Amino acid sequence: MEHAPKAIDVTNDVEMRTFNFFTMGIDGHPLGLHLDMAIPTILNNADEEQQKDWLPKAANREFIATYAQTEMGHGTNLKKLETTATYDPKTQEFVLNSPTITSTKWWPGNLGKSSNYAVVMAQLYTQGKCHGAHPFFVQLRDLNTHKPLKGITVGDIGPKFGMNTVDNGFLQFDHVRTPRRSMFMKHAKVLPDGRYVPPVHDKLNYSAMVFIRAAIVSGMAYHLLVTSTIAVRYSAIRRQGEITPGAGEVKVLDYQTQQHRIFPQLARGLAFRLSGQYIMKLYTQTMDDIRNGDISAVPDLHALSCGLKAVTTHHAALGLEQCRMACGGHGYSQASGFPLHYSVAVGACTYEGENMVMLLQTARHLMKIAKAIRAGQSPKSNKIVDYLFHKGPPKCLIDQAYDTNYRNVLESFEHLARRQTLEVYDKLVQLQQQGRNYEQAWNDCAVELCKATRAHVRTFLARTFVEEIDKISDLSIKSVLQDLLQLYLYYEVTECATGLLEDGFMTGQQHKYAKKKIYEALEKIRPNAVSIVDSFDFQDRELHSVLGRRDGNVYENLLKWAQSSPLNKTDVLPFHHKYLGKMMEEARQRSKI
Ligand SMILES: CCCCC/C=C\C/C=C\C/C=C\CCCCC(=O)SCCNC(=O)CCNC(=O)[C@H](O)C(C)(C)COP(=O)(O)OP(=O)(O)OC[C@H]1O[C@@H](n2cnc3c(N)ncnc32)[C@H](O)[C@@H]1OP(=O)(O)O
Ligand SMILES: Cc1cc2nc3c(=O)[nH]c(=O)nc-3n(C[C@H](O)[C@H](O)[C@H](O)COP(=O)(O)OP(=O)(O)OC[C@H]3O[C@@H](n4cnc5c(N)ncnc54)[C@H](O)[C@@H]3O)c2cc1C
């Protein structure tokens, strides 16, 4: 079978490093946080002198560092982190302390047993005043003995839902002294006499989180493309049931329901890959801008990365489950690879910012835009949000004709995002006019705020997918990807149809047109499905799946896989005679009486 040329390329080393982080050990490994959070923190939050000292050693793996921010009692609300770093001007040191059980650092990856350094987020106190959470670079273990240093209690938090090759850990400080210069000093500073110098933007110290959120988008694409590959390949060899009686059992991939279950995950994987490239470029550009003193793009980057992270992780979790369920019983076996991929992917719904919190962060940004729109301001030529200022068509234009540039679909997504954003803004204003304070009004609108964010992110994902496919010049690839684009767009239309039908923007007939275009796309994708997933060129070792083997020899290898299970080392297990054998013997004796 001719494999379609490689359609998806990993473009830059940041993405490659993140991919390596995961593909080297899908469920993580001892250097994960070192590579993907500690090094970015040094790159973006250490001053020149600190970078000179720490970066070469970090890049050279002379130590392993993690990112220790979350505590047993707080992960989302960074304002309430309890670990303290109190400056002692007499010795020019900070004293790190964990004052309560809930201040115990809890969850940081590779903290338990691997790391000997950590980026520690602690409430900074100097001259009797708290200046909020700031990052410190702290040694935890002796570089030779690897024993915890004096005043430090550290260990692993125990087995988890997944990613059990990662030693997520706990950490407590008992008045541990660390030099003044262990505070990351690029943005905020504490001078030798204890005076605090504030940063130009109080969230620049959060940049490592922004990096991971941006990386997660491509990460979710990877998970969806991997599991779609497994599901497509297995569905192309699995025969079960007949469509035409007497014509013989068909490949389950020929069932429309199977296609409707799997192909949208493939399409979403591509959409997330393309937006993942965009957001990573925006991250890299924004970090360069900050280095040149320009922080203007920070709010846009934060809003988009939060929204994309929340939407792509949620859809990846749902999509991986669909792929698993589409593979029947063997999909439920560890041999399928689905349990491994799923248990890693769904962690991203929580880590790096729990999804509801992330959606609400983006909503903060949208409410500012809604306020500007209601105040009659004009757009600021920002491709991500300018459409919110525009007036789209009063009615949906989707019809049965072929919509070459998908303008009708994009306008539907834009209409829904615009309507939901402005409606929830108006409700926020109305509740405050009725006497609620802003925070209460915000909480009373939170579900609708999240919907507005999802609509905005859906619009961004769709527009980026359309724009990127439009750039492809190789027509053989372009036509295949356009089938996936068509499926993606109309599938997303039906997914958000409630919102489009709610105000009469879309009619029921137009919803039927959208469904028809989904089924057409499924039919067009079916003959290319295996070539499409083969074009991703995943190695069998990274699929971790007997069902997804490139050679399709599932059954022989499924038996081999089962036979290699430790349980099958002997025909009769030692416990048999001791328990079950004895039980049955006694039962037989009793029945003779
Ligand atoms: C191959 C498959 C791979 C899959 C995955 C792929 C890649 C992933 C790679 C590695 C993953 C490996 C391991 C997992 C690592 C996980 C590590 C962690 O989880 S680290 C801990 C993460 N924790 C969080 O994310 C905490 C979430 N909470 C917050 O960020 C904040 O508390 C907050 C919710 C944002 C609120 O912040 P705060 O209370 O300080 O601020 P407010 O007073 O509410 O003001 C908000 C204000 O600030 C702006 N803002 C907030 N954050 C940022 C930011 N990061 N950048 C810029 N601006 C920010 C926000 O916009 C508001 O501004 P305004 O509206 O103008 O007031
Ligand atoms: C696999 C994994 C790896 C991790 N790795 C690291 C790491 O390396 N370093 C690190 O520092 N941390 C790490 N974490 C911790 C992770 O960042 C936190 O778990 C995450 O930020 C959520 O915080 P929390 O667990 O305290 O949940 P909480 O903040 O207690 O949230 C619990 C629930 O309350 C909701 N909620 C909370 N606040 C709000 C709000 N303001 N509005 C609406 N709803 C709200 C949340 O949405 C959620 O549903 C990891 C976690 C996991 C699962």
GROMACS .gro file of C-alpha atoms and ligand atoms in nm, residues 33 67 69-70 74-76 107-109 163 168 350-354 356-357 360, ligand 2:
model
   73
   33LEU     CA    1   1.029   1.867   3.440
   67TYR     CA    2   0.923   2.281   3.920
   69GLN     CA    3   0.484   2.519   4.288
   70THR     CA    4   0.171   2.321   4.381
   74HIS     CA    5  -0.328   2.482   4.684
   75GLY     CA    6  -0.264   2.425   4.315
   76THR     CA    7  -0.484   2.679   4.140
  107TRP     CA    8   0.270   1.678   4.290
  108PRO     CA    9   0.585   1.821   4.126
  109GLY     CA   10   0.709   1.572   3.870
  163MET     CA   11   0.223   0.842   3.452
  168ASN     CA   12   0.573   1.300   4.152
  350THR     CA   13  -0.561   1.899   3.540
  351TYR     CA   14  -0.193   1.983   3.541
  352GLU     CA   15  -0.069   2.318   3.422
  353GLY     CA   16  -0.395   2.476   3.527
  354GLU     CA   17  -0.720   2.292   3.586
  356MET     CA   18  -1.225   2.528   3.430
  357VAL     CA   19  -0.977   2.776   3.575
  360LEU     CA   20  -1.214   3.142   3.302
  595LIG     C1   21   0.001   1.444   3.658
  595LIG     C2   22   0.021   1.573   3.732
  595LIG     C3   23   0.145   1.633   3.727
  595LIG     C4   24   0.167   1.751   3.797
  595LIG     N1   25   0.293   1.808   3.795
  595LIG     C5   26   0.314   1.920   3.867
  595LIG     C6   27   0.444   1.979   3.871
  595LIG     O1   28   0.538   1.926   3.811
  595LIG     N2   29   0.464   2.091   3.944
  595LIG     C7   30   0.360   2.151   4.013
  595LIG     O2   31   0.384   2.252   4.078
  595LIG     N3   32   0.234   2.099   4.009
  595LIG     C8   33   0.211   1.986   3.939
  595LIG     N4   34   0.085   1.933   3.935
  595LIG     C9   35  -0.023   1.996   4.014
  595LIG    C10   36  -0.123   2.063   3.923
  595LIG     O3   37  -0.067   2.177   3.865
  595LIG    C11   38  -0.245   2.099   4.008
  595LIG     O4   39  -0.306   1.978   4.046
  595LIG    C12   40  -0.343   2.185   3.930
  595LIG     O5   41  -0.290   2.314   3.914
  595LIG    C13   42  -0.480   2.193   3.999
  595LIG     O6   43  -0.467   2.241   4.131
  595LIG     P1   44  -0.529   2.152   4.251
  595LIG     O7   45  -0.489   2.014   4.231
  595LIG     O8   46  -0.495   2.219   4.379
  595LIG     O9   47  -0.687   2.160   4.228
  595LIG     P2   48  -0.779   2.277   4.288
  595LIG    O10   49  -0.725   2.407   4.250
  595LIG    O11   50  -0.806   2.245   4.430
  595LIG    O12   51  -0.912   2.253   4.199
  595LIG    C14   52  -1.005   2.156   4.239
  595LIG    C15   53  -1.134   2.187   4.164
  595LIG    O13   54  -1.180   2.319   4.201
  595LIG    C16   55  -1.198   2.398   4.085
  595LIG     N5   56  -1.155   2.535   4.107
  595LIG    C17   57  -1.047   2.575   4.177
  595LIG     N6   58  -1.034   2.708   4.172
  595LIG    C18   59  -1.137   2.754   4.097
  595LIG    C19   60  -1.179   2.883   4.054
  595LIG     N7   61  -1.113   2.995   4.087
  595LIG     N8   62  -1.290   2.891   3.976
  595LIG    C20   63  -1.356   2.780   3.940
  595LIG     N9   64  -1.323   2.655   3.976
  595LIG    C21   65  -1.214   2.643   4.054
  595LIG    C22   66  -1.106   2.337   3.981
  595LIG    O14   67  -1.153   2.370   3.853
  595LIG    C23   68  -1.115   2.190   4.013
  595LIG    O15   69  -1.229   2.137   3.949
  595LIG    C24   70   0.061   1.811   3.869
  595LIG    C25   71  -0.065   1.750   3.873
  595LIG    C26   72  -0.085   1.632   3.804
  595LIG    C27   73  -0.221   1.568   3.809
   0.00000   0.00000   0.00000
